[in-house]
Short mmCIF file of C-alpha atoms in Angstrom, two decimals:
data_model
loop_
_atom_site.label_atom_id
_atom_site.label_comp_id
_atom_site.label_asym_id
_atom_site.label_seq_id
_atom_site.Cartn_x
_atom_site.Cartn_y
_atom_site.Cartn_z
CA MET A 544 114.41 82.63 104.89
CA ASP A 545 112.51 81.49 101.86
CA PHE A 546 111.23 83.60 98.63
CA LEU A 547 107.60 82.80 97.59
CA LEU A 548 105.11 83.94 95.09
CA SER A 549 102.69 86.63 96.44
CA THR A 550 99.72 84.27 95.96
CA LYS A 551 101.33 81.86 98.12
CA ILE A 552 102.34 84.27 101.01
CA LEU A 553 99.01 85.67 101.06
CA GLU A 554 97.29 82.27 101.34
CA ARG A 555 99.59 81.42 104.06
CA ALA A 556 98.38 84.74 105.62
CA ARG A 557 94.92 83.72 105.61
CA GLN A 558 95.64 80.44 107.09
CA VAL A 559 97.46 81.85 109.99
CA ILE A 560 94.53 84.35 110.87
CA LEU A 561 91.84 81.74 110.22
CA ASN A 562 93.86 79.32 112.48
CA ALA A 563 93.89 81.80 115.43
CA ASP A 564 91.97 80.67 118.43
CA LYS A 565 93.09 83.05 121.07
CA GLU A 566 95.18 85.91 119.53
CA ILE A 567 96.19 87.61 116.29
CA THR A 568 98.81 90.18 115.66
CA VAL A 569 98.98 91.78 112.30
CA ILE A 570 101.48 94.32 111.08
CA SER A 571 101.37 95.52 107.51
CA PRO A 572 101.60 98.92 105.65
CA ASN A 573 98.47 98.20 103.74
CA PHE A 574 95.39 95.87 103.43
CA ASP A 575 92.48 94.97 101.32
CA TYR A 576 88.94 94.73 102.02
CA ASP A 577 89.16 90.98 102.35
CA PHE A 578 92.09 90.90 104.99
CA ALA A 579 90.54 93.89 106.84
CA SER A 580 87.01 92.13 107.09
CA LEU A 581 88.52 88.77 108.03
CA LEU A 582 90.61 90.57 110.94
CA LEU A 583 87.43 92.34 111.99
CA ASP A 584 85.60 88.89 112.00
CA ARG A 585 88.14 87.19 114.02
CA ALA A 586 87.90 90.13 116.68
CA SER A 587 84.13 89.76 116.74
CA ARG A 588 84.54 86.11 117.57
CA GLY A 589 86.50 86.97 120.99
CA ILE A 590 90.12 86.56 119.58
CA ASN A 591 92.41 89.32 120.84
CA THR A 592 93.30 91.21 117.51
CA THR A 593 96.34 93.69 117.16
CA VAL A 594 96.65 95.66 114.28
CA ILE A 595 99.62 98.00 113.41
CA THR A 596 99.79 99.67 110.05
CA SER A 597 101.22 102.93 108.43
CA ASN A 598 98.12 103.60 106.34
CA PRO A 599 96.01 106.05 108.05
CA ASP A 600 92.96 105.32 106.06
CA TRP A 601 92.88 101.65 107.28
CA ALA A 602 93.79 102.82 110.68
CA SER A 603 90.67 104.87 110.71
CA TRP A 604 88.51 102.17 109.18
CA PHE A 605 89.35 99.83 111.86
CA GLU A 606 88.75 102.52 114.53
CA ASN A 607 85.37 103.44 112.85
CA LYS A 608 84.38 100.01 112.80
CA LYS A 609 84.31 99.69 116.53
CA LYS A 610 81.66 102.21 116.58
CA SER A 611 79.83 101.63 113.38
CA TYR A 612 79.98 97.78 112.62
CA GLY A 613 76.98 96.89 110.92
CA MET A 614 75.36 100.18 110.63
CA ASP A 615 75.33 100.00 106.66
CA GLU A 616 72.97 96.85 107.01
CA ILE A 617 71.02 98.35 109.80
CA ASN A 618 70.33 101.64 107.81
CA GLU A 619 69.39 99.54 104.57
CA LEU A 620 66.86 97.72 106.98
CA MET A 621 65.45 100.76 108.06
CA LYS A 622 65.15 102.36 104.82
CA GLU A 623 63.27 99.38 103.36
CA ARG A 624 60.86 99.25 106.48
CA GLU A 625 60.24 103.26 106.19
CA LYS A 626 59.44 102.71 102.48
CA HIS A 627 56.75 100.26 103.35
CA LYS A 628 55.52 102.37 106.12
CA ARG A 629 55.16 105.42 103.55
CA GLU A 630 53.24 102.90 101.22
CA GLN A 631 51.01 102.12 104.05
CA VAL A 632 50.39 105.67 104.91
CA ARG A 633 49.44 106.54 101.18
CA LEU A 634 47.13 103.58 101.01
CA MET A 635 45.27 104.54 103.98
CA ARG A 636 44.89 108.03 102.64
CA LEU A 637 43.55 106.46 99.44
CA ARG A 638 41.19 104.27 101.32
CA ILE A 639 39.46 107.29 102.33
CA ILE A 640 39.65 109.85 99.48
CA THR A 641 39.05 107.28 96.73
CA PRO A 642 35.34 106.59 97.85
CA ALA A 643 34.75 109.94 98.61
CA ILE A 644 35.81 111.28 95.23
CA LEU A 645 34.07 108.40 93.40
CA THR A 646 30.76 108.87 95.37
CA ALA A 647 31.00 112.67 94.81
CA VAL A 648 31.18 112.28 91.03
CA GLY A 649 28.63 109.57 90.97
CA VAL A 650 26.13 111.89 92.93
CA SER A 651 27.05 114.69 90.37
CA ALA A 652 26.33 112.50 87.64
CA PHE A 653 23.18 111.34 88.92
CA LEU A 654 21.95 115.05 89.42
CA LEU A 655 23.17 115.68 85.84
CA ILE A 656 21.31 112.88 84.29
CA HIS A 657 18.34 113.05 86.31
CA LYS A 658 17.58 116.75 86.63
CA VAL A 659 19.33 118.51 83.75
CA LEU A 660 18.78 115.70 80.93
CA ASN A 661 15.43 114.76 82.79
CA THR A 662 16.00 110.92 82.42
CA SER A 663 14.52 108.44 84.75
CA VAL A 664 15.77 107.64 88.26
CA TYR A 665 16.59 103.91 87.12
CA VAL A 666 18.90 105.40 84.27
CA ALA A 667 20.25 108.28 86.16
CA VAL A 668 21.31 106.09 89.17
CA LEU A 669 23.35 103.64 87.19
CA PRO A 670 26.71 105.70 87.11
CA LEU A 671 26.43 106.16 90.89
CA VAL A 672 26.00 102.46 91.51
CA ILE A 673 28.69 101.54 89.23
CA LEU A 674 30.98 103.99 90.87
CA ILE A 675 30.03 102.77 94.34
CA ILE A 676 31.00 99.23 93.23
CA ILE A 677 34.13 100.47 91.84
CA SER A 678 34.92 102.35 95.08
CA ALA A 679 34.09 99.33 97.24
CA TYR A 680 36.41 97.26 95.06
CA ALA A 681 39.10 99.77 95.47
CA VAL A 682 38.81 99.81 99.18
CA MET A 683 39.06 96.20 99.28
CA LYS A 684 42.28 96.08 97.26
CA PHE A 685 43.52 98.89 99.38
CA GLN A 686 42.89 97.15 102.51
CA LYS A 687 44.21 93.89 101.35
CA ARG A 688 47.52 95.41 100.47
CA ILE A 689 47.40 97.64 103.93
CA ALA A 690 47.13 94.29 105.83
CA GLU A 691 50.06 92.86 103.85
CA LEU A 692 52.03 95.68 104.46
CA ASN A 693 51.15 95.44 108.37
CA SER A 694 52.54 91.87 108.24
CA THR A 695 55.64 92.79 106.28
CA ILE A 696 56.45 95.86 108.57
CA ALA A 697 55.98 93.66 111.57
CA ILE A 698 58.38 91.03 110.32
CA GLN A 699 60.86 93.92 109.13
CA GLN A 700 60.66 95.40 112.65
CA GLN A 701 61.43 91.99 114.35
CA SER A 702 64.31 91.42 112.04
CA LEU A 703 65.62 94.84 112.53
CA ASP A 704 65.52 94.49 116.50
CA GLN A 705 67.00 91.13 116.22
CA ARG A 706 69.77 92.54 113.93
CA LEU A 707 70.22 95.57 116.17
CA GLN A 708 70.86 93.39 119.14
CA GLU A 709 73.33 90.99 117.22
CA THR A 710 75.16 94.02 115.78
CA ASN A 711 75.34 95.57 119.14
CA ASN A 712 76.96 92.41 120.68
CA ILE A 713 79.32 91.95 117.90
CA ARG A 714 80.37 95.67 118.17
CA GLN A 715 81.07 95.05 121.93
CA GLU A 716 83.25 92.09 121.07
CA ILE A 717 85.18 94.40 118.46
CA GLN A 718 85.54 97.20 120.97
CA LYS A 719 87.00 94.62 123.61
CA ASN A 720 89.24 92.70 121.31
CA LEU A 721 90.61 95.05 118.55
CA LYS A 722 93.32 97.03 118.95
CA CYS A 723 94.71 99.18 116.17
CA PHE A 724 97.86 101.59 116.04
CA LEU A 725 99.04 103.96 113.47
CA ASN A 726 102.80 103.86 112.79
CA PRO A 727 104.31 105.63 109.80
CA GLY A 728 107.56 103.29 110.04
CA VAL A 729 105.90 100.17 109.08
CA TYR A 730 107.26 98.92 105.98
CA PHE A 731 106.87 95.13 106.37
CA THR A 732 104.20 92.74 107.16
CA LEU A 733 103.95 90.35 110.02
CA VAL A 734 101.11 87.89 110.68
CA TYR A 735 101.09 85.95 113.99
CA ASN A 736 98.38 83.86 115.88
CA GLY A 737 100.14 82.70 119.05
CA ASP A 738 101.28 79.59 117.53
CA GLU A 739 102.90 80.29 114.21
CA GLY A 740 103.54 83.48 112.12
CA PHE A 741 105.82 85.06 109.55
CA VAL A 742 107.30 88.36 108.30
CA THR A 743 107.59 89.27 104.80
CA SER A 744 107.90 92.64 102.66
CA LEU A 745 104.39 92.01 100.88
CA PRO A 746 101.52 94.11 102.04
CA LEU A 747 98.15 92.24 102.87
CA SER A 748 96.54 93.59 99.62
CA ASP A 749 95.87 90.82 97.02
CA ASP A 750 97.01 91.82 93.52
CA SER A 751 96.69 88.75 91.49
CA LYS A 752 97.41 90.49 88.27
CA ASN A 753 100.97 91.44 89.31
CA GLU A 754 102.56 88.22 90.82
CA LYS A 755 105.25 89.30 93.03
CA VAL A 756 108.38 87.30 94.86
CA SER A 757 108.84 88.18 98.28
CA PHE A 758 110.80 86.90 101.32
CA TYR A 759 109.22 84.88 103.78
CA GLU A 760 110.43 83.87 107.18
CA LYS A 761 108.69 82.44 110.45
CA VAL A 762 108.86 84.32 113.62
CA LYS A 763 108.79 83.57 117.30
CA LYS A 764 106.57 84.70 119.92
CA GLU A 765 109.36 86.79 121.58
CA GLU A 766 110.20 88.42 118.27
CA VAL A 767 106.65 89.37 117.69
CA ASP A 768 106.41 90.71 121.24
CA TYR A 769 109.44 92.60 120.73
CA VAL A 770 108.47 94.45 117.51
CA VAL A 771 105.09 95.25 118.78
CA ARG A 772 106.46 96.89 121.72
CA LEU A 773 108.62 99.01 119.55
CA LEU A 774 105.90 99.96 117.15
CA SER A 775 103.31 100.57 119.73
CA LYS A 776 105.65 102.81 121.73
CA SER A 777 106.51 104.98 118.60
CA SER A 778 103.04 104.96 117.17
#
């Protein structure tokens, strides 16, 4: 048995997890997001991952990720796409409303100037011509932006479809490879990857501001299997 600083133990835990090529067994009373995400990543890459914890929040987190992995990113992509779609609809409406309003104002101005003020047709028609030019320019700008949005939305949809497929594949891998058990009797940490591993009293949560000294002892496969069987049966 050795006694090591917590930073050394946590770094060795990361290396053991990263060196896994077939299986990982992790038992810990607590995790931080980096360690939990690292285990999720291993499971998504086809590595059989067993997690046992006494923390119900983390147990729920792992179970929820089997169904909801990647949904935050997907939702953000969908929100961005919907935002552009709403802008597109607004511009398509303005493309129709703007020339209608400006033309109506121009005709009203023409009638007012020509009929009421009794000016010549050439003078009275000037506001109408100006407003028609402004209207045509506005429609042109609207149309240009609508075309840009069409292209953007098409790219976003393609990216969303691709990400949905990738996420679905990853989620299937996680569901197949990740097993999580909740056991309130876990007060130690064990990390094992099929070839090497250790047991310690330090939870897998990085708290570099409060360096600790904890025991560190290597474990063998038969010891890991025995502990997992005990904890799985009593979970």
